Amino acid sequence: MATVADVVVESGSDRDWVDEAVRRVEADANRSADTHLHVLPVPADWGVDVYLKDESVHPTGSLKHRLARSLFLHALVSGQIGPHTTVVEASSGSTAVSEAYFAQLIGVPFVAVLPRTTSPEKIALIERYGGRCHAVEHGAEMYARAEELAAECGGHYIDQFTYAERATDWRGNNNIAESVVAQLARERHPVPEWIVVGAGTGGTSATIGRYLRYRRMPTRLAVVDPENSAFLPGWASGAPDYATGLPGRIEGIGRPRMEPSFVPGVIDLMLPVPDAASIAAVRHLHDRTGRFAGGSTGTNLWGVYTLVARMIAEGRQGSVVTLICDGGERYRHSYYADDWVAAQGMDLAPHTARIERFWATGEF
Ligand SMILES: Cc1ncc(COP(=O)(O)O)c(C=O)c1O
């Protein structure tokens, strides 16, 4: 009778395929330049400089290009993706666009489970990279449906909400924080007072918060949160399972529940931002600078204006950094469409007036 020692299971055959897949992902990174850090032209005499880290210039148009690369590498080297694995994700769109790109790069099928309200532009981008879209009525259904679909086809649920904070190297490896700090090195205020970001998975804020602590920098991390999101009340109350169950209107950020990759312990401050204010801010950015960005960038800017005004009022000089998370093309039909804004019952005028007064006076 055969003993355990006699039975040798050879799993090596996929190793060559994994080697090639990792080479392709690394080659993609090697072909890509780092994203720019733009100066936002606020009045110089304020003594506060504002910078925009432009993640919309990644090959797949958003900050999610970095995350998707990390998630695919993490799953490949963990033996979770092989030559015949269908990769499945639950996403509001941006991550799925970037993941469809990497699935195509290594030659595996990709399925995105996303809310029916996801912008048609994002769906078209996922399909352009060969991905298939599976719509669900409510965002909250995405996770379970993605898990089911992966089980049904023997695929892999790559699960950004769980793995975003694990797959990204917070020590460096050109993560977004290391890139920003390097690009500020020759500025008049090279160590920023604040970095301001939003949270969808929470991966970006977790990476930045950990990196700042790891490098022992005095810079503080502020996270902005849109309406209906669980993050701010969950962070403020210390309740790890806080949930609102409500949908959000600013694509990519704000969640109906606290997510596993949201790390409250690295966040110094959270700021609530009305959805109409986010849209007013991103439209104002376009009018003032020509930069065309998505709603979550507007949410970031509202947070920046709040903190810059506070620094000016307290007579403090320094720099503040935030992100352009993705491009505005994806939102022509929504945030940049007056009929969509009206149908949402939003009045942008009071927020726009407040932003214009800020740019004129430094008060917010
Ligand atoms: C447009 C946009 N902005 C911001 C974020 C937030 O990033 P994170 O998931 O790292 O918290 C996302 C996430 O999906 C996004 O799509």
Short mmCIF file of C-alpha atoms and ligand atoms in Angstrom, two decimals:
data_model
loop_
_atom_site.label_atom_id
_atom_site.label_comp_id
_atom_site.label_asym_id
_atom_site.label_seq_id
_atom_site.Cartn_x
_atom_site.Cartn_y
_atom_site.Cartn_z
CA MET A 1 0.00 0.00 0.00
CA ALA A 2 1.37 3.41 -1.00
CA THR A 3 2.52 5.62 1.92
CA VAL A 4 2.31 9.43 2.01
CA ALA A 5 5.99 9.57 1.15
CA ASP A 6 5.28 7.76 -2.13
CA VAL A 7 2.76 10.29 -3.37
CA VAL A 8 4.55 13.33 -4.77
CA VAL A 9 2.25 16.03 -6.14
CA GLU A 10 4.13 18.14 -8.69
CA SER A 11 2.63 21.69 -8.80
CA GLY A 12 5.49 23.16 -10.74
CA SER A 13 3.83 23.35 -14.16
CA ASP A 14 2.23 26.76 -13.49
CA ARG A 15 5.49 28.21 -12.16
CA ASP A 16 6.70 29.09 -15.66
CA TRP A 17 3.39 30.75 -16.38
CA VAL A 18 3.54 32.71 -13.08
CA ASP A 19 7.14 33.77 -13.83
CA GLU A 20 6.06 35.17 -17.19
CA ALA A 21 2.97 36.85 -15.69
CA VAL A 22 5.07 38.57 -13.00
CA ARG A 23 7.62 39.61 -15.67
CA ARG A 24 4.84 41.25 -17.71
CA VAL A 25 3.43 43.14 -14.69
CA GLU A 26 6.91 44.33 -13.71
CA ALA A 27 7.67 45.29 -17.31
CA ASP A 28 4.48 47.37 -17.35
CA ALA A 29 5.70 49.20 -14.23
CA ASN A 30 9.11 49.70 -15.82
CA ARG A 31 7.51 51.25 -18.94
CA SER A 32 5.43 53.63 -16.82
CA ALA A 33 6.69 57.03 -15.59
CA ASP A 34 5.71 58.29 -12.15
CA THR A 35 2.69 60.57 -11.92
CA HIS A 36 3.16 64.35 -11.74
CA LEU A 37 2.89 66.59 -8.68
CA HIS A 38 1.23 69.81 -9.81
CA VAL A 39 1.24 73.15 -7.96
CA LEU A 40 -2.26 74.52 -7.34
CA PRO A 41 -1.87 78.26 -8.04
CA VAL A 42 -3.22 79.69 -4.76
CA PRO A 43 -1.90 83.17 -3.81
CA ALA A 44 1.82 82.93 -2.87
CA ASP A 45 1.52 85.47 -0.08
CA TRP A 46 -0.62 83.05 1.91
CA GLY A 47 2.64 81.19 2.72
CA VAL A 48 0.82 77.89 2.19
CA ASP A 49 1.57 75.83 -0.93
CA VAL A 50 -0.92 73.30 -2.27
CA TYR A 51 0.03 70.33 -4.45
CA LEU A 52 -2.06 67.93 -6.54
CA LYS A 53 -0.69 64.42 -7.09
CA ASP A 54 -2.13 63.59 -10.52
CA GLU A 55 -3.08 59.91 -10.50
CA SER A 56 -5.33 60.35 -13.55
CA VAL A 57 -2.31 60.03 -15.84
CA HIS A 58 -1.75 56.35 -15.04
CA PRO A 59 -2.26 54.05 -18.10
CA THR A 60 -5.75 53.14 -16.80
CA GLY A 61 -6.64 56.67 -15.71
CA SER A 62 -6.82 56.49 -11.92
CA LEU A 63 -5.04 55.91 -8.60
CA LYS A 64 -6.33 52.35 -8.86
CA HIS A 65 -3.62 51.46 -11.38
CA ARG A 66 -1.15 51.21 -8.48
CA LEU A 67 -3.54 49.13 -6.39
CA ALA A 68 -4.49 46.78 -9.24
CA ARG A 69 -0.81 46.12 -9.97
CA SER A 70 -0.17 45.33 -6.27
CA LEU A 71 -3.27 43.10 -6.00
CA PHE A 72 -2.32 41.09 -9.12
CA LEU A 73 1.28 40.66 -7.97
CA HIS A 74 0.09 39.67 -4.49
CA ALA A 75 -2.33 37.06 -5.90
CA LEU A 76 0.19 35.75 -8.49
CA VAL A 77 3.00 35.22 -5.96
CA SER A 78 0.48 33.71 -3.50
CA GLY A 79 -0.48 31.01 -6.02
CA GLN A 80 -4.06 32.34 -6.30
CA ILE A 81 -3.97 33.11 -10.05
CA GLY A 82 -2.89 30.52 -12.66
CA PRO A 83 -3.22 30.27 -16.46
CA HIS A 84 -6.87 29.21 -16.30
CA THR A 85 -8.07 31.39 -13.41
CA THR A 86 -10.97 33.79 -13.97
CA VAL A 87 -10.38 36.87 -11.80
CA VAL A 88 -13.50 38.40 -10.24
CA GLU A 89 -13.76 41.78 -8.46
CA ALA A 90 -16.38 43.87 -6.66
CA SER A 91 -15.77 47.45 -7.69
CA SER A 92 -17.45 50.82 -8.19
CA GLY A 93 -15.59 50.96 -11.44
CA SER A 94 -12.10 52.50 -11.20
CA THR A 95 -10.44 49.41 -9.73
CA ALA A 96 -12.20 47.15 -12.25
CA VAL A 97 -10.90 49.25 -15.14
CA SER A 98 -7.32 48.84 -13.89
CA GLU A 99 -7.75 45.16 -13.02
CA ALA A 100 -9.23 44.39 -16.47
CA TYR A 101 -6.04 45.91 -17.91
CA PHE A 102 -3.76 43.63 -15.84
CA ALA A 103 -5.93 40.55 -16.50
CA GLN A 104 -5.57 41.23 -20.22
CA LEU A 105 -1.82 41.79 -19.77
CA ILE A 106 -1.31 38.31 -18.25
CA GLY A 107 -3.99 36.63 -20.38
CA VAL A 108 -6.73 35.61 -17.93
CA PRO A 109 -10.51 36.31 -18.03
CA PHE A 110 -11.87 39.12 -15.81
CA VAL A 111 -15.35 39.75 -14.41
CA ALA A 112 -16.35 42.97 -12.62
CA VAL A 113 -19.35 42.96 -10.29
CA LEU A 114 -20.52 46.57 -10.04
CA PRO A 115 -23.55 48.69 -9.14
CA ARG A 116 -26.05 49.26 -11.99
CA THR A 117 -25.43 53.02 -11.52
CA THR A 118 -21.74 52.76 -12.54
CA SER A 119 -20.87 55.27 -15.26
CA PRO A 120 -21.27 53.94 -18.82
CA GLU A 121 -17.82 55.36 -19.55
CA LYS A 122 -16.24 53.08 -16.92
CA ILE A 123 -18.17 50.02 -18.19
CA ALA A 124 -16.93 50.74 -21.71
CA LEU A 125 -13.34 50.95 -20.42
CA ILE A 126 -13.62 47.59 -18.58
CA GLU A 127 -14.97 45.96 -21.74
CA ARG A 128 -12.27 47.61 -23.87
CA TYR A 129 -9.69 45.69 -21.78
CA GLY A 130 -11.63 42.50 -22.42
CA GLY A 131 -13.41 42.46 -19.06
CA ARG A 132 -17.04 41.36 -18.53
CA CYS A 133 -19.40 43.42 -16.34
CA HIS A 134 -22.00 41.91 -14.01
CA ALA A 135 -24.38 44.54 -12.60
CA VAL A 136 -26.13 44.34 -9.21
CA GLU A 137 -28.93 46.62 -7.98
CA HIS A 138 -27.15 47.90 -4.85
CA GLY A 139 -23.45 48.38 -4.07
CA ALA A 140 -23.87 46.39 -0.86
CA GLU A 141 -24.65 43.24 -2.89
CA MET A 142 -21.33 43.38 -4.77
CA TYR A 143 -19.15 41.44 -2.33
CA ALA A 144 -21.38 38.35 -1.98
CA ARG A 145 -22.16 38.23 -5.72
CA ALA A 146 -18.46 38.44 -6.61
CA GLU A 147 -17.67 35.64 -4.16
CA GLU A 148 -20.48 33.50 -5.64
CA LEU A 149 -19.39 34.09 -9.23
CA ALA A 150 -15.78 33.18 -8.41
CA ALA A 151 -16.94 29.98 -6.70
CA GLU A 152 -19.24 29.07 -9.62
CA CYS A 153 -16.40 29.27 -12.19
CA GLY A 154 -13.54 28.07 -9.95
CA GLY A 155 -12.05 31.56 -10.26
CA HIS A 156 -10.38 33.93 -7.80
CA TYR A 157 -12.19 36.78 -6.01
CA ILE A 158 -9.30 39.28 -5.85
CA ASP A 159 -11.24 41.36 -3.24
CA GLN A 160 -9.75 44.88 -3.15
CA PHE A 161 -11.67 45.76 0.03
CA THR A 162 -9.86 43.06 2.02
CA TYR A 163 -6.44 43.02 0.37
CA ALA A 164 -5.82 46.69 -0.56
CA GLU A 165 -4.02 47.45 2.72
CA ARG A 166 -2.11 44.13 2.62
CA ALA A 167 -1.04 44.10 -1.02
CA THR A 168 0.44 47.62 -1.02
CA ASP A 169 3.96 48.04 0.40
CA TRP A 170 3.63 50.84 3.01
CA ARG A 171 7.45 50.96 3.53
CA GLY A 172 8.09 52.36 0.05
CA ASN A 173 8.58 50.52 -3.25
CA ASN A 174 7.37 53.69 -4.95
CA ASN A 175 4.08 53.74 -3.13
CA ILE A 176 2.11 56.96 -3.52
CA ALA A 177 3.42 58.49 -0.27
CA GLU A 178 7.08 57.85 -1.07
CA SER A 179 6.56 59.35 -4.52
CA VAL A 180 4.96 62.52 -3.09
CA VAL A 181 7.71 63.01 -0.48
CA ALA A 182 10.43 62.62 -3.11
CA GLN A 183 8.72 65.10 -5.46
CA LEU A 184 8.46 67.72 -2.66
CA ALA A 185 12.16 67.54 -1.80
CA ARG A 186 13.11 70.85 -3.51
CA GLU A 187 10.01 72.82 -2.56
CA ARG A 188 10.08 75.67 -0.01
CA HIS A 189 8.05 73.50 2.40
CA PRO A 190 9.28 69.95 1.56
CA VAL A 191 7.63 68.28 4.59
CA PRO A 192 3.87 68.73 4.17
CA GLU A 193 1.69 69.79 7.09
CA TRP A 194 -1.22 67.71 5.78
CA ILE A 195 -1.94 65.05 3.19
CA VAL A 196 -5.66 64.93 2.33
CA VAL A 197 -7.31 61.89 0.67
CA GLY A 198 -10.65 60.11 0.51
CA ALA A 199 -11.37 56.45 1.25
CA GLY A 200 -13.03 53.77 -0.83
CA THR A 201 -11.28 50.58 0.16
CA GLY A 202 -9.18 52.68 2.58
CA GLY A 203 -5.99 51.34 0.96
CA THR A 204 -4.60 54.72 -0.10
CA SER A 205 -5.09 56.34 3.32
CA ALA A 206 -3.71 53.22 5.06
CA THR A 207 -0.58 53.27 2.90
CA ILE A 208 0.01 57.00 3.38
CA GLY A 209 -0.70 56.93 7.12
CA ARG A 210 1.63 53.97 7.70
CA TYR A 211 4.37 55.46 5.52
CA LEU A 212 4.29 58.79 7.43
CA ARG A 213 4.63 56.95 10.74
CA TYR A 214 7.28 54.60 9.41
CA ARG A 215 9.35 57.58 8.21
CA ARG A 216 8.57 59.38 11.48
CA MET A 217 7.33 62.46 9.61
CA PRO A 218 5.29 65.19 11.44
CA THR A 219 2.89 65.29 8.48
CA ARG A 220 -0.72 64.55 9.44
CA LEU A 221 -3.26 62.59 7.43
CA ALA A 222 -6.77 63.96 6.90
CA VAL A 223 -9.44 61.79 5.31
CA VAL A 224 -12.49 63.38 3.70
CA ASP A 225 -15.80 61.51 3.62
CA PRO A 226 -18.91 62.09 1.44
CA GLU A 227 -22.55 61.82 2.47
CA ASN A 228 -24.02 58.48 3.65
CA SER A 229 -20.59 56.94 4.26
CA ALA A 230 -19.82 54.76 7.31
CA PHE A 231 -16.13 55.76 7.56
CA LEU A 232 -16.38 59.07 9.45
CA PRO A 233 -18.99 57.97 11.99
CA GLY A 234 -17.16 54.64 12.37
CA TRP A 235 -13.82 56.41 12.93
CA ALA A 236 -15.32 59.00 15.31
CA SER A 237 -17.22 56.43 17.38
CA GLY A 238 -14.50 53.76 17.27
CA ALA A 239 -17.09 51.24 16.07
CA PRO A 240 -15.29 48.83 13.66
CA ASP A 241 -18.58 47.44 12.34
CA TYR A 242 -20.34 50.75 11.80
CA ALA A 243 -22.65 50.64 8.77
CA THR A 244 -25.09 53.04 7.11
CA GLY A 245 -26.26 50.67 4.38
CA LEU A 246 -26.78 53.76 2.24
CA PRO A 247 -25.46 54.27 -1.30
CA GLY A 248 -22.98 57.07 -2.09
CA ARG A 249 -22.99 59.56 -4.97
CA ILE A 250 -19.26 60.35 -5.21
CA GLU A 251 -17.86 57.40 -7.19
CA GLY A 252 -14.92 55.62 -5.62
CA ILE A 253 -15.17 56.98 -2.09
CA GLY A 254 -17.46 56.57 0.88
CA ARG A 255 -18.80 53.12 1.76
CA PRO A 256 -22.06 51.79 3.29
CA ARG A 257 -19.94 49.84 5.83
CA MET A 258 -16.48 49.99 7.41
CA GLU A 259 -14.12 48.11 5.09
CA PRO A 260 -11.30 45.73 6.15
CA SER A 261 -8.66 47.90 4.42
CA PHE A 262 -9.79 51.08 6.20
CA VAL A 263 -7.27 51.60 9.02
CA PRO A 264 -8.71 54.17 11.48
CA GLY A 265 -5.57 54.17 13.64
CA VAL A 266 -3.45 55.98 11.06
CA ILE A 267 -5.92 58.83 10.45
CA ASP A 268 -5.37 62.12 12.32
CA LEU A 269 -8.54 63.88 11.22
CA MET A 270 -11.73 63.13 9.26
CA LEU A 271 -13.80 65.80 7.51
CA PRO A 272 -17.39 65.43 6.23
CA VAL A 273 -17.96 66.92 2.77
CA PRO A 274 -21.43 67.52 1.26
CA ASP A 275 -21.77 65.91 -2.19
CA ALA A 276 -22.78 69.24 -3.76
CA ALA A 277 -19.59 70.77 -2.32
CA SER A 278 -17.46 68.01 -3.89
CA ILE A 279 -18.99 68.67 -7.32
CA ALA A 280 -18.75 72.46 -6.93
CA ALA A 281 -15.06 72.10 -6.02
CA VAL A 282 -14.13 69.89 -8.96
CA ARG A 283 -16.02 72.12 -11.40
CA HIS A 284 -14.25 75.14 -9.92
CA LEU A 285 -10.88 73.38 -10.38
CA HIS A 286 -11.72 72.91 -14.06
CA ASP A 287 -12.80 76.54 -14.51
CA ARG A 288 -9.77 77.89 -12.63
CA THR A 289 -6.99 75.59 -13.87
CA GLY A 290 -8.38 73.61 -16.80
CA ARG A 291 -7.73 70.38 -14.91
CA PHE A 292 -10.55 67.93 -15.55
CA ALA A 293 -11.08 65.54 -12.62
CA GLY A 294 -13.63 63.25 -10.97
CA GLY A 295 -15.87 63.89 -7.97
CA SER A 296 -13.57 62.39 -5.33
CA THR A 297 -10.96 65.00 -6.29
CA GLY A 298 -13.52 67.67 -5.46
CA THR A 299 -14.06 66.07 -2.05
CA ASN A 300 -10.29 66.20 -1.51
CA LEU A 301 -10.13 69.89 -2.49
CA TRP A 302 -12.90 70.85 -0.06
CA GLY A 303 -10.87 69.26 2.72
CA VAL A 304 -7.73 71.07 1.53
CA TYR A 305 -9.47 74.46 1.52
CA THR A 306 -10.75 73.82 5.07
CA LEU A 307 -7.23 73.06 6.36
CA VAL A 308 -5.41 75.78 4.38
CA ALA A 309 -7.85 78.41 5.70
CA ARG A 310 -7.18 77.13 9.21
CA MET A 311 -3.39 77.40 8.71
CA ILE A 312 -3.73 80.95 7.33
CA ALA A 313 -5.97 81.96 10.27
CA GLU A 314 -3.37 80.56 12.70
CA GLY A 315 -0.52 82.26 10.82
CA ARG A 316 1.17 78.95 9.98
CA GLN A 317 3.15 78.45 6.78
CA GLY A 318 3.65 75.08 5.09
CA SER A 319 2.42 72.80 2.34
CA VAL A 320 -0.65 70.64 1.85
CA VAL A 321 -0.92 67.76 -0.62
CA THR A 322 -3.91 65.99 -2.14
CA LEU A 323 -4.74 63.74 -5.08
CA ILE A 324 -6.33 64.03 -8.46
CA CYS A 325 -7.80 60.52 -8.23
CA ASP A 326 -9.13 60.12 -11.79
CA GLY A 327 -10.05 62.10 -14.90
CA GLY A 328 -13.32 64.00 -15.53
CA GLU A 329 -14.10 62.28 -18.84
CA ARG A 330 -15.77 59.48 -16.87
CA TYR A 331 -18.26 61.92 -15.35
CA ARG A 332 -19.38 64.05 -18.30
CA HIS A 333 -22.83 62.49 -17.95
CA SER A 334 -23.04 63.16 -14.17
CA TYR A 335 -20.95 65.69 -12.18
CA TYR A 336 -20.42 67.90 -15.26
CA ALA A 337 -24.05 67.64 -16.43
CA ASP A 338 -26.42 70.27 -15.00
CA ASP A 339 -29.49 68.09 -15.53
CA TRP A 340 -27.92 65.23 -13.54
CA VAL A 341 -26.97 67.63 -10.71
CA ALA A 342 -30.49 69.09 -10.68
CA ALA A 343 -32.06 65.63 -10.71
CA GLN A 344 -30.00 64.85 -7.59
CA GLY A 345 -31.54 67.90 -5.94
CA MET A 346 -28.13 69.52 -5.52
CA ASP A 347 -27.55 73.30 -5.47
CA LEU A 348 -23.91 74.00 -6.21
CA ALA A 349 -24.14 77.83 -6.00
CA PRO A 350 -23.55 78.37 -2.25
CA HIS A 351 -20.54 76.03 -2.33
CA THR A 352 -19.10 77.67 -5.44
CA ALA A 353 -19.50 81.11 -3.80
CA ARG A 354 -17.68 79.88 -0.69
CA ILE A 355 -14.79 78.51 -2.83
CA GLU A 356 -14.47 81.76 -4.78
CA ARG A 357 -14.40 83.74 -1.54
CA PHE A 358 -11.69 81.38 -0.25
CA TRP A 359 -9.51 81.96 -3.32
CA ALA A 360 -9.98 85.72 -2.92
CA THR A 361 -9.48 85.97 0.86
CA GLY A 362 -8.01 82.73 2.28
CA GLU A 363 -11.07 82.42 4.53
CA PHE A 364 -13.29 79.37 4.18
C1 LIG B 1 -11.99 57.82 -8.08
C2 LIG B 1 -11.54 57.29 -6.76
N1 LIG B 1 -11.08 58.10 -5.83
C3 LIG B 1 -10.65 57.65 -4.62
C4 LIG B 1 -10.70 56.34 -4.28
C5 LIG B 1 -10.27 55.88 -2.90
O1 LIG B 1 -9.18 55.07 -2.89
P1 LIG B 1 -8.99 53.86 -1.85
O2 LIG B 1 -9.79 52.73 -2.34
O3 LIG B 1 -7.53 53.60 -1.90
O4 LIG B 1 -9.44 54.30 -0.50
C6 LIG B 1 -11.19 55.48 -5.22
C7 LIG B 1 -11.32 54.08 -4.87
O5 LIG B 1 -11.91 53.30 -5.54
C8 LIG B 1 -11.60 55.97 -6.49
O6 LIG B 1 -12.09 55.15 -7.43
#
